[in-house]
Short mmCIF file of C-alpha atoms and ligand atoms in Angstrom, two decimals:
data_model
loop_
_atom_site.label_atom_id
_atom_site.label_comp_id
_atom_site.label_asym_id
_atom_site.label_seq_id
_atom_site.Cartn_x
_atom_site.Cartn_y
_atom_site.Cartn_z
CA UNK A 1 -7.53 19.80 -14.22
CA UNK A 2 -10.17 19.92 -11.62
CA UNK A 3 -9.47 16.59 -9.49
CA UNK A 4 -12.02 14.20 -9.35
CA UNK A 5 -11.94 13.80 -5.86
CA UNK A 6 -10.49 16.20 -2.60
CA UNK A 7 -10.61 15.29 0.90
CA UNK A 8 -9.61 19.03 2.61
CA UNK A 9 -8.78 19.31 6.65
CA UNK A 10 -11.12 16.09 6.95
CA UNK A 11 -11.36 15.04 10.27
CA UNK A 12 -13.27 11.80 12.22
CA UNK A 13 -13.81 11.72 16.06
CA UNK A 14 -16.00 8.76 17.65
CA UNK A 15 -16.24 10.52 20.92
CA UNK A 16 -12.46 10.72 22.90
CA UNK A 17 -11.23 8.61 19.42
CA UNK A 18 -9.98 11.06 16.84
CA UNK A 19 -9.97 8.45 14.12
CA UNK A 20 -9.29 10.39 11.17
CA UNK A 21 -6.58 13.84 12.11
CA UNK A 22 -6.67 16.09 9.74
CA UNK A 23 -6.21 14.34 6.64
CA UNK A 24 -5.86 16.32 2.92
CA UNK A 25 -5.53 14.85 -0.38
CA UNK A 26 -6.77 15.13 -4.06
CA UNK A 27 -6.89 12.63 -6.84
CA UNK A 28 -6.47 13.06 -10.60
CA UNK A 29 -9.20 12.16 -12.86
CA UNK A 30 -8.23 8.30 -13.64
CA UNK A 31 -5.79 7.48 -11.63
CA UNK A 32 -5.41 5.16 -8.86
CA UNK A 33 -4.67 6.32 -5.45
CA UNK A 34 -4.14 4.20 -2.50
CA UNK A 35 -4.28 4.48 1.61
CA UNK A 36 -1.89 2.29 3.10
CA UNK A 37 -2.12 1.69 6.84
CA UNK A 38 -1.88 -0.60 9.52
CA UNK A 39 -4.98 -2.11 11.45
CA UNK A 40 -7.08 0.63 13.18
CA UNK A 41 -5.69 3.80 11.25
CA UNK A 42 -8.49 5.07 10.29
CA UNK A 43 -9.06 3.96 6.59
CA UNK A 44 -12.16 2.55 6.63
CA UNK A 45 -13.85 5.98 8.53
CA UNK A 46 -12.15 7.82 5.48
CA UNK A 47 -14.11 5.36 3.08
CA UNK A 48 -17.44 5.90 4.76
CA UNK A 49 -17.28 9.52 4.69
CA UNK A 50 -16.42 9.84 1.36
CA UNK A 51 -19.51 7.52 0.18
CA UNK A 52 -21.42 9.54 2.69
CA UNK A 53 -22.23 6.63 5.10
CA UNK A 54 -20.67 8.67 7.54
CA UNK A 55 -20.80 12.60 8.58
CA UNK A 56 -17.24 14.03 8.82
CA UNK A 57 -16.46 15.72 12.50
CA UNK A 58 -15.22 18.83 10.30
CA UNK A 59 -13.48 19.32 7.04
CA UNK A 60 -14.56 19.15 3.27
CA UNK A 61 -15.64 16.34 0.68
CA UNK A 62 -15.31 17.31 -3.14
CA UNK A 63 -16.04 15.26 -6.36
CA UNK A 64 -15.27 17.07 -9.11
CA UNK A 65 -14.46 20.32 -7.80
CA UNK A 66 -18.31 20.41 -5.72
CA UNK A 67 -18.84 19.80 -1.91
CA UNK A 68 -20.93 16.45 -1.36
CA UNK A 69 -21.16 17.17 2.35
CA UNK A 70 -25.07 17.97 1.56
CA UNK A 71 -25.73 14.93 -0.65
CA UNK A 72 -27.00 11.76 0.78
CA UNK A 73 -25.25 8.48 -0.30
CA UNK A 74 -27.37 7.03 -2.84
CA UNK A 75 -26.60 10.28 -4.86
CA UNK A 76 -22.94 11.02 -4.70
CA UNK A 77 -21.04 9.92 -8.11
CA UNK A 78 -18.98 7.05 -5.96
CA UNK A 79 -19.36 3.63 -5.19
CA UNK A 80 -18.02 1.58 -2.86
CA UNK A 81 -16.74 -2.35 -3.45
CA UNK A 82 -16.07 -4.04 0.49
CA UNK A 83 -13.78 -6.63 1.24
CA UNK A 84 -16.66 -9.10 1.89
CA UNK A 85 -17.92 -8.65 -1.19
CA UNK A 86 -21.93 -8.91 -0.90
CA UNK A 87 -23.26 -9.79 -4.30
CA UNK A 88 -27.07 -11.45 -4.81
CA UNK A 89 -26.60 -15.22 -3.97
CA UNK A 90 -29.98 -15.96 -5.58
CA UNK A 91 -29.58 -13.94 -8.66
CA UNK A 92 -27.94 -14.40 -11.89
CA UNK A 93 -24.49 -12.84 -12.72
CA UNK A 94 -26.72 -10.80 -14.80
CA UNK A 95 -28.90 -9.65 -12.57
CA UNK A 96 -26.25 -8.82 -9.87
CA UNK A 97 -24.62 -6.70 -12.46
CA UNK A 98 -27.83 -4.73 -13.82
CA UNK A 99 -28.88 -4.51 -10.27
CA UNK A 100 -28.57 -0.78 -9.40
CA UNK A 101 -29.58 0.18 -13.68
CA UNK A 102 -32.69 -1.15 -12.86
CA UNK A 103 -32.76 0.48 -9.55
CA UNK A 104 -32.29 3.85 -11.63
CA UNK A 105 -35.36 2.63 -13.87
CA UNK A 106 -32.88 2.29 -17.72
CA UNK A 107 -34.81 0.47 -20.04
CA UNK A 108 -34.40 -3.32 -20.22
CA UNK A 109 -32.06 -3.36 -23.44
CA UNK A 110 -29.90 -1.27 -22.90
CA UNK A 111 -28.96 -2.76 -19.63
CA UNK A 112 -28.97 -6.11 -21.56
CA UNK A 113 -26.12 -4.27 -23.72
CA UNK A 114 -24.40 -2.43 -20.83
CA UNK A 115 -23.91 -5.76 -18.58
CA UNK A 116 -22.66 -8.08 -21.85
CA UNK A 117 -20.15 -4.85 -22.23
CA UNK A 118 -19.00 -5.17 -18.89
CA UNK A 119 -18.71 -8.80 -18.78
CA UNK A 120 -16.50 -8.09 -21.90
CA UNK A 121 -14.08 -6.05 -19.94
CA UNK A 122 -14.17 -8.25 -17.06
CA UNK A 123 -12.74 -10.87 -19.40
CA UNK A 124 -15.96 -13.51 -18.71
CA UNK A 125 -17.92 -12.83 -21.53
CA UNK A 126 -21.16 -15.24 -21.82
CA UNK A 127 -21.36 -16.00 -18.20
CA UNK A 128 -24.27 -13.87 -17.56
CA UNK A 129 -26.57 -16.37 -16.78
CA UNK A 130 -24.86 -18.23 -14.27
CA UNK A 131 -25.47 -18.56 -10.55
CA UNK A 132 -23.02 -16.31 -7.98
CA UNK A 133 -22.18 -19.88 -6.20
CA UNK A 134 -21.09 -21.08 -9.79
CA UNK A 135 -17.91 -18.68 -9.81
CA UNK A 136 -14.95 -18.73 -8.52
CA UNK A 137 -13.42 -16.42 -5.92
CA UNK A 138 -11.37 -14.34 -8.28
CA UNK A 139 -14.21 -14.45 -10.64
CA UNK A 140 -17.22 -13.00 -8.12
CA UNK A 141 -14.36 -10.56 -7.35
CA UNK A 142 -14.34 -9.04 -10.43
CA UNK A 143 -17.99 -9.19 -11.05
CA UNK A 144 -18.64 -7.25 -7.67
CA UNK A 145 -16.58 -4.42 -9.34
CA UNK A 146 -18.45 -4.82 -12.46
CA UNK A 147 -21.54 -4.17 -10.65
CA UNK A 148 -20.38 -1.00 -9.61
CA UNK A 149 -18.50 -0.28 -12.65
CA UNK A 150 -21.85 -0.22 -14.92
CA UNK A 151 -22.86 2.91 -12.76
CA UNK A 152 -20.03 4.63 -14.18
CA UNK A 153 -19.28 6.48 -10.96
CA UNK A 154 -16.85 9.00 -11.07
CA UNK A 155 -15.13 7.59 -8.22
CA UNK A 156 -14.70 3.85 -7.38
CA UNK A 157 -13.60 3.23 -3.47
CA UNK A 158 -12.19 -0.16 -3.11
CA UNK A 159 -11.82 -1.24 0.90
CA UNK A 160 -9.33 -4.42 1.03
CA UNK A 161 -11.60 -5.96 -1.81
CA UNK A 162 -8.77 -8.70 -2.18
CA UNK A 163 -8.83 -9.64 1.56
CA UNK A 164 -11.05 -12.61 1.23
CA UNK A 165 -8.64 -14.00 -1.51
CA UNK A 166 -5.90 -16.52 -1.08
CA UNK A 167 -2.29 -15.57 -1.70
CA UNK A 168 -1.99 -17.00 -5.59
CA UNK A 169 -5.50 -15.12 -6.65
CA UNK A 170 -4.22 -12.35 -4.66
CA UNK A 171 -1.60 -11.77 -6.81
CA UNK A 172 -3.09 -12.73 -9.96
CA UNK A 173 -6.14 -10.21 -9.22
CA UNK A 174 -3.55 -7.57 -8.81
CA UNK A 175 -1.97 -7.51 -12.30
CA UNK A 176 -6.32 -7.74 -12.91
CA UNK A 177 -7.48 -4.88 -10.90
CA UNK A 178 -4.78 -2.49 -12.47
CA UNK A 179 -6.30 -3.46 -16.01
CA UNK A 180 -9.76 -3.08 -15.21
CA UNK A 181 -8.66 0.35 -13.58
CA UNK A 182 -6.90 1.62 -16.75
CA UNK A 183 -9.96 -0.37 -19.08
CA UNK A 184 -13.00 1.76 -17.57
CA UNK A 185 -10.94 4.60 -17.06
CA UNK A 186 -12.28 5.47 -13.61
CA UNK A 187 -10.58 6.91 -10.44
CA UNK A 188 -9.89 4.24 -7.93
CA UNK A 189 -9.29 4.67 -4.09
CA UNK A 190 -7.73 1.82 -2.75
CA UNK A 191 -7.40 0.64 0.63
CA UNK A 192 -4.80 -1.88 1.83
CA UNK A 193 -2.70 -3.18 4.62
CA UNK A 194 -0.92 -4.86 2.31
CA UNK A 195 2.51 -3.06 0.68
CA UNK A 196 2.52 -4.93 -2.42
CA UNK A 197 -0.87 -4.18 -3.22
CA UNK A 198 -0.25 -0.88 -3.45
CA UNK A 199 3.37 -1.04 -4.45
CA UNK A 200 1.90 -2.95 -7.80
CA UNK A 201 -1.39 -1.00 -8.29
CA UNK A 202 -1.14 2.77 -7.20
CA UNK A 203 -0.29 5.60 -9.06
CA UNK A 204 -0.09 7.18 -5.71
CA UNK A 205 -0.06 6.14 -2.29
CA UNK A 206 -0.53 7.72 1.32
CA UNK A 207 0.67 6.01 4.26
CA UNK A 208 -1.77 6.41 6.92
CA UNK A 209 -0.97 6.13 10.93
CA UNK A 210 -3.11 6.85 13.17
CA UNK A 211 -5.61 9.02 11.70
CA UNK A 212 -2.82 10.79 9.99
CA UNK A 213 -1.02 10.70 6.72
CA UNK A 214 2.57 10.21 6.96
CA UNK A 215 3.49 10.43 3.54
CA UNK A 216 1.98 10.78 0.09
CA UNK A 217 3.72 9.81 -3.02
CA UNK A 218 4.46 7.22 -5.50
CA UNK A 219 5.75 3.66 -4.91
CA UNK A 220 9.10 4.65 -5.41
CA UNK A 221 9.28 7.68 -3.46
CA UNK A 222 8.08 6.25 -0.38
CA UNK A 223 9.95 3.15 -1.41
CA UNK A 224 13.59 5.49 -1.73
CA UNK A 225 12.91 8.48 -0.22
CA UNK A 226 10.69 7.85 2.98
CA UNK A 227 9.75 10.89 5.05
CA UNK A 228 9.49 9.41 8.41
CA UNK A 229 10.42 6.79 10.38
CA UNK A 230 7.54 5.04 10.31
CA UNK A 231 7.16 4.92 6.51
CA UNK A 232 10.84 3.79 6.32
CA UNK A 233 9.46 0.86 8.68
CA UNK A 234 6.30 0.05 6.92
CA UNK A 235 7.79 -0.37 3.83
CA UNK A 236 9.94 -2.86 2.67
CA UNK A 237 12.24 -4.56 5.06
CA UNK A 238 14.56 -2.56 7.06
CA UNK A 239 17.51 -3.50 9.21
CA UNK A 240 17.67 -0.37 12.25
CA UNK A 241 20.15 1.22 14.46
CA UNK A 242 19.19 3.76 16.96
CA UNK A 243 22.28 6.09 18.10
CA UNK A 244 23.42 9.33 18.97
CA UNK A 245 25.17 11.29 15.99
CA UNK A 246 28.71 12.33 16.13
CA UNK A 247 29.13 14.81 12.96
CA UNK A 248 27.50 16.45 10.74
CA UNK A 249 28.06 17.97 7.33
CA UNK A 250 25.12 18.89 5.49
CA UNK A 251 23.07 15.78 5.32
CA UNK A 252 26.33 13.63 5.22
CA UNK A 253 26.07 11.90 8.84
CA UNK A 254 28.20 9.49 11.16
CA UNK A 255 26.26 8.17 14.02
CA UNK A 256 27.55 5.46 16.56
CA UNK A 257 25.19 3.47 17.38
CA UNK A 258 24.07 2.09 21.08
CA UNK A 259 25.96 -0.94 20.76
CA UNK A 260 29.32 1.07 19.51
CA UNK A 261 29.63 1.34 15.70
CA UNK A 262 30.41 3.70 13.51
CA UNK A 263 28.11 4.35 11.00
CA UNK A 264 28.34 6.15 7.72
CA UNK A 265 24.89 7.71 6.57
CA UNK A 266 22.69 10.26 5.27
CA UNK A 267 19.99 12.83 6.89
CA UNK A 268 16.35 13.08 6.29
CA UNK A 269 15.81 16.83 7.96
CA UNK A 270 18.25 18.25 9.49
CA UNK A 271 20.58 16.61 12.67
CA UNK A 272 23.16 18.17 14.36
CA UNK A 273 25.81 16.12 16.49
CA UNK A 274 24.51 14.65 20.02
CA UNK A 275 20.71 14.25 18.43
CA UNK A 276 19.46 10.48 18.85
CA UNK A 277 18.55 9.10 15.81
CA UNK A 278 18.11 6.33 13.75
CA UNK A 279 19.47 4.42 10.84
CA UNK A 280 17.66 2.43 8.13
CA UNK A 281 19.06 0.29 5.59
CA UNK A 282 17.30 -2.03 3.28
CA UNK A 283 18.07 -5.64 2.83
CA UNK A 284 19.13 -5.49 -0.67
CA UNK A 285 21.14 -1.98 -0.37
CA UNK A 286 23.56 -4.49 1.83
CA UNK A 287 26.40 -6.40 -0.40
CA UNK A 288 27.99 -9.74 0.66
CA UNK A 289 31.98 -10.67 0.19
CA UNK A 290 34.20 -13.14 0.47
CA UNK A 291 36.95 -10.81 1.47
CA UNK A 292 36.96 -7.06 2.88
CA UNK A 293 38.87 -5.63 -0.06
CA UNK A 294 35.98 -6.29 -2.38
CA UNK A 295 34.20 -3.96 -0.28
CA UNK A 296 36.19 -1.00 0.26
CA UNK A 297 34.54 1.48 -1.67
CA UNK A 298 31.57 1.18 0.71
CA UNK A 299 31.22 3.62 3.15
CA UNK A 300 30.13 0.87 6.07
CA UNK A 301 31.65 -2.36 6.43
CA UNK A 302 31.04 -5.46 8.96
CA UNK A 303 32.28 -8.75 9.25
CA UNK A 304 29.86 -10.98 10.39
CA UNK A 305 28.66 -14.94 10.46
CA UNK A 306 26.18 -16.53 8.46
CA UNK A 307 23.34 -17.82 11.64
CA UNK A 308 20.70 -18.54 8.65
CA UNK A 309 19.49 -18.77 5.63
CA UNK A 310 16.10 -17.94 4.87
CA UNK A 311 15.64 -19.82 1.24
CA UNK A 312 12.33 -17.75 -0.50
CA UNK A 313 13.43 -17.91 -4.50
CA UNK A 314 13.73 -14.40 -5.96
CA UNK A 315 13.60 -13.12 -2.40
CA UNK A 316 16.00 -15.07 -0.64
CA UNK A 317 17.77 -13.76 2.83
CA UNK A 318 20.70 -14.79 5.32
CA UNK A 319 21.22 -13.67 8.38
CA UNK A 320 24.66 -12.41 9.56
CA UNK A 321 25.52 -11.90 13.24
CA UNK A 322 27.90 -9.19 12.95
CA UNK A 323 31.15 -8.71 15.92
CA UNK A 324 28.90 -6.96 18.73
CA UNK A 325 26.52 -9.21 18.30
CA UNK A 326 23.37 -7.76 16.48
CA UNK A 327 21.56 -10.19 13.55
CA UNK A 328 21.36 -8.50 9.80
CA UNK A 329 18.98 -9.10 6.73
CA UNK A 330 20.75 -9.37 3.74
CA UNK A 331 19.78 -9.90 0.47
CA UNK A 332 21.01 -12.90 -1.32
CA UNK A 333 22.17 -12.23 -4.48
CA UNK A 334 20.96 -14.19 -7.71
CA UNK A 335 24.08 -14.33 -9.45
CA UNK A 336 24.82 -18.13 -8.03
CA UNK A 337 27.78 -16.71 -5.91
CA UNK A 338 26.62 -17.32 -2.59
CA UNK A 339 24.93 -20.44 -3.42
CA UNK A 340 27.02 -22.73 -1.27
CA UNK A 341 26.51 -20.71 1.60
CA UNK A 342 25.84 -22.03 5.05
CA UNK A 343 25.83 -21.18 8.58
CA UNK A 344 28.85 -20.25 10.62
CA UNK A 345 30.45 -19.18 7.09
CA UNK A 346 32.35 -15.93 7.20
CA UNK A 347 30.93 -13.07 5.33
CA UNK A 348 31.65 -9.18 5.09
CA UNK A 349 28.74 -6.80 4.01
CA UNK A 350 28.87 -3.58 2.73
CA UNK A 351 26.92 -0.76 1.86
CA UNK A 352 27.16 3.33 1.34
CA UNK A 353 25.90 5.63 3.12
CA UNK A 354 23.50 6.82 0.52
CA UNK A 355 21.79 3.62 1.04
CA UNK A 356 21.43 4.45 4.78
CA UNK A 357 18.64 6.66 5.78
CA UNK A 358 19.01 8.60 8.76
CA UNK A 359 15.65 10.08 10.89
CA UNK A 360 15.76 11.88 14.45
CA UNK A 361 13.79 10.04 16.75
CA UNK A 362 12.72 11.04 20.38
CA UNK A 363 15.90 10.69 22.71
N1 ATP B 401 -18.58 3.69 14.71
C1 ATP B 401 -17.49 3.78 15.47
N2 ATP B 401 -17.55 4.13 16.76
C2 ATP B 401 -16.43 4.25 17.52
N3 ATP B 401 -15.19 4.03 17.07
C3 ATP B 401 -15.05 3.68 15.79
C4 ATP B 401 -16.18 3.52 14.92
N4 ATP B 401 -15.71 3.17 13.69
C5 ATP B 401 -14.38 3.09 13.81
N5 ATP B 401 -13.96 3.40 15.05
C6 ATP B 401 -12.57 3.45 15.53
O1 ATP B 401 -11.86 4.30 14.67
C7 ATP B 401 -10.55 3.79 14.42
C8 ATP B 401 -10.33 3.61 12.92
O2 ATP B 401 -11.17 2.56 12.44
P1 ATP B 401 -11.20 2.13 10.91
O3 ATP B 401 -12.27 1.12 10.73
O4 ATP B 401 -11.26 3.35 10.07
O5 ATP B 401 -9.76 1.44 10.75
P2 ATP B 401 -9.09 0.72 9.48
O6 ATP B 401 -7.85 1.48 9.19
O7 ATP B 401 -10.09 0.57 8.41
O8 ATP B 401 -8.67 -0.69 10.09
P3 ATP B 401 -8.70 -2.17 9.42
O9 ATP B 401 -7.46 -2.26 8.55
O10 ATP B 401 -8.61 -3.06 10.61
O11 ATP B 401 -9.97 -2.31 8.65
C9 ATP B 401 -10.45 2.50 15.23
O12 ATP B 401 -9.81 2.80 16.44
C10 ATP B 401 -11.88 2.11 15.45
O13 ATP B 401 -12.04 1.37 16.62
MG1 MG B 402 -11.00 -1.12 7.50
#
C-alpha cells in the first residue's frame, strides 16, 4: 500500500544549524506515527516542511506516493493543529469548525451537516452555538482538531497540541486523541517531548536527536529493545554503569564497571573485551529480597541499604545505596511485601542479564 505520507533524505539547515540531518520515514495510511525528541531536535522544522511552511534544504516530501515539494501550503492534503491552539475567539464553535468549508466555497447545508457530524465524533454534540471562551480546555482542544478534521486531510500533523493542558486533561485527552484518531480514520503525525504521549498513542514512534532519528519503532521495541544509548536513556527510567568489558561470548557480556563490579549483561552490536561501554537496566527489571538465596538465579546480585523511598502509587521507587557506594532505582513491588520498608533497612536486588542492556560508548 502506497503510504500516505514519506519524508526521503529530508534535510533542514538555518545557515551553520543543520536542524533536520537526513531524516527518512513513511507512514501507513491510518495510522499514528509519532516524533519523540527532546527540546531543539528539530521536530517542529520537520512539521513546517511537511505542511509546506517551510522549503526543505534538500530531500523529498510525498503524500500519497506524489512529491508536494511544488505545492504551496494551502493546497497540500495536510493540516496542521499547534500546541497554542488558535481557534476564532469571536466566533461560534460552529463557525470555527466550518471555517476553512466556507473558505473552499461548500454550500451552506452541507457544512451545517458536516460540522453537527463532527461535533458528533468529538463527543459534544449540540454545542455548536456556543462561544470559544465558553469551553473548557480539553473541550477547545478537541474542537481545534475538529476544525481540521472536517477538511478531511489526508494527513493530520499534531505539534505538542496537549502542551497547554494540565497533567489530569493531559491524560484524559490521551485515551481521547487515540479515539478520535481511529474514529476519522486519518493518519496522524504526532509530536511530543513527552514519552507517555507517545508510549499511549503511537502506532509508531521515532526518537529524534539532534536533527537525526535514532530509532523508529513501536512502543515496545524502543521500550525493550533500544538501539542506542540515547534511546535507552530517553525512555523509561534507567539505572547506568559505564565500564570496560572483560569477556565476551556472542552477545553474552561481563563488564566491570568504573567503580569495580562485576556485571552480568547482554550486547546491543557487537563488543569485544577492553571496549568501554555501558550498562542499562530498568527500574522494574531489578527484584528486591529479604535474603540473597531468594535471588540466586539472577545473574547480578547487590546488597544494598534502603536511603529512600519515593512513595508515587502504582509507580512507587526506593533507593538502595549498594557496598561501593552508588544509589539504585528500584521498583517497588505491589504485592504488599515491601510495605514496611524504611530507610537504613537491608535489601538485596537482583536481576539477569537479559534485563541489562549493554551499548559501546566513546572511551
Ligand atoms: N527559522 C529559524 N532560523 C534559525 N534557526 C532555526 C529556525 N527555526 C528553528 N531553528 C533552530 O533549529 C533547531 C530545531 O528547532 P525546532 O523548532 O525544530 O525544535 P523542536 O524539536 O520543535 O523543539 P521544541 O520541543 O522546543 O519545540 C533549533 O536549534 C532551532 O533554534
Ligand atoms: Mg517544536
Amino acid at each position: 500500500m502506497t503510504p500516505d505520507l514519506e519524508c526521503a533524505d529530508l534535510v533542514k539547515r538555518f545557515g551553520d544549524t543543520t536542524a533536520v540531518d537526513n531524516v527518512s520515514f513513511s507512514v501507513p495510511p491510518g495510522s499514528f506515527f509519532s516524533i519523540l525528541g527532546p527540546s531543539g531536535c528539530g521536530k517542529t522544522t520537520i512539521m513546517r516542511m511537511i505542511a509546506g511552511f517551510l522549503d526543505p534544504t534538500s530531500g523529498d516530501i510525498r503524500i500519497k506516493g506524489g512529491s508536494v515539494l511544488d505545492t504551496p501550503p494551502n493546497k497540500r492534503p495536510v493540516n496542521m493543529v499547534f500546541q497554542h491552539l488558535a481557534l476564532f475567539p469571536m466566533m461560534t464553535i460552529a463557525d470555527n469548525i466550518g471555517y476553512g468549508l466556507r473558505r473552499q466555497k461548500m454550500p451552506k447545508d452541507q457544512i451545517a451537516r458536516k460540522v453537527d457530524e463532527a461535533l458528533d465524533r468529538i463527543g459534544l454534540p449540540g454545542i455548536g452555538g456556543r462561544k470559544v471562551d465558553e469551553l473548557s480546555g480539553g473541550q477547545k482542544q478537541r474542537v481545534a482538531i475538529a476544525r481540521c478534521m472536517v477538511l478531511e486531510p489526508d494527513v493530520l500533523l499534531l505539534d505538542e497540541p496537549l502542551g497547554a493542558l494540565d497533567l489530569k486533561l493531559r491524560e484524559h485527552m490521551k485515551v481521547e486523541l487515540k479515539a478520535l484518531q481511529a474514529a476519522f480514520d486519518t493518519t496522524f503525525v504526532y509530536i511530543t517531548h513527552d514519552q507517555s504521549e507517545a508510549l499511549v498513542m503511537s502506532d509508531q514512534i521515532a526518537v529524534m536527536n539532534a536533527g537525526r532519528f535514532e530509532q523508529v519503532g513501536t512502543g515496545q521495541d524502543l521500550y525493550y529493545r533500544p538501539d542506542t544509548p540515547f534511546v535507552a536513556g530517553f525512555i523509561g527510567e534507567a539505572n547506568r554503569w559505564k565500564g570496560r568489558i572483560e569477556r565476551a561470548e556472542g552477545s553474552a557480556l561481563e563488564m566491570r564497571t568504573e567503580t569495580g563490579l562485576a556485571m552480568r549483561a547482554t550486547a546491543t552490536g557487537t563488543l569485544s573485551p577492553g571496549d568501554t561501554a555501558e550498562i542499562f537496566v530498568r527500574p522494574e527489571s531489578i527484584r528486591l529480597a529479604a535474603t540473597a538465596e531468594a535471588l540466586s538465579a539472577f545473574d547480578n546480585q547487590l546488597q544494598g541499604t534502603v536511603t529512600s523511598i519515593l512513595f508515587n502509587g502504582a509507580a512507587s521507587r526506593v533507593l538502595v545505596q549498594d557496598s561501593v557506594g552508588e544509589t539504585l532505582e528500584v521498583t517497588l513491588p505491589q504485592s504488599g511485601e515491601f510495605a514496611n520498608l524504611k530507610r537504613g533497612d537491608t535489601l538485596h536486588i537482583g536481576w539477569g542479564a537479559a534485563q541489562a542492556t549493554c551499548f559501546a560508548v566513546a572511551a
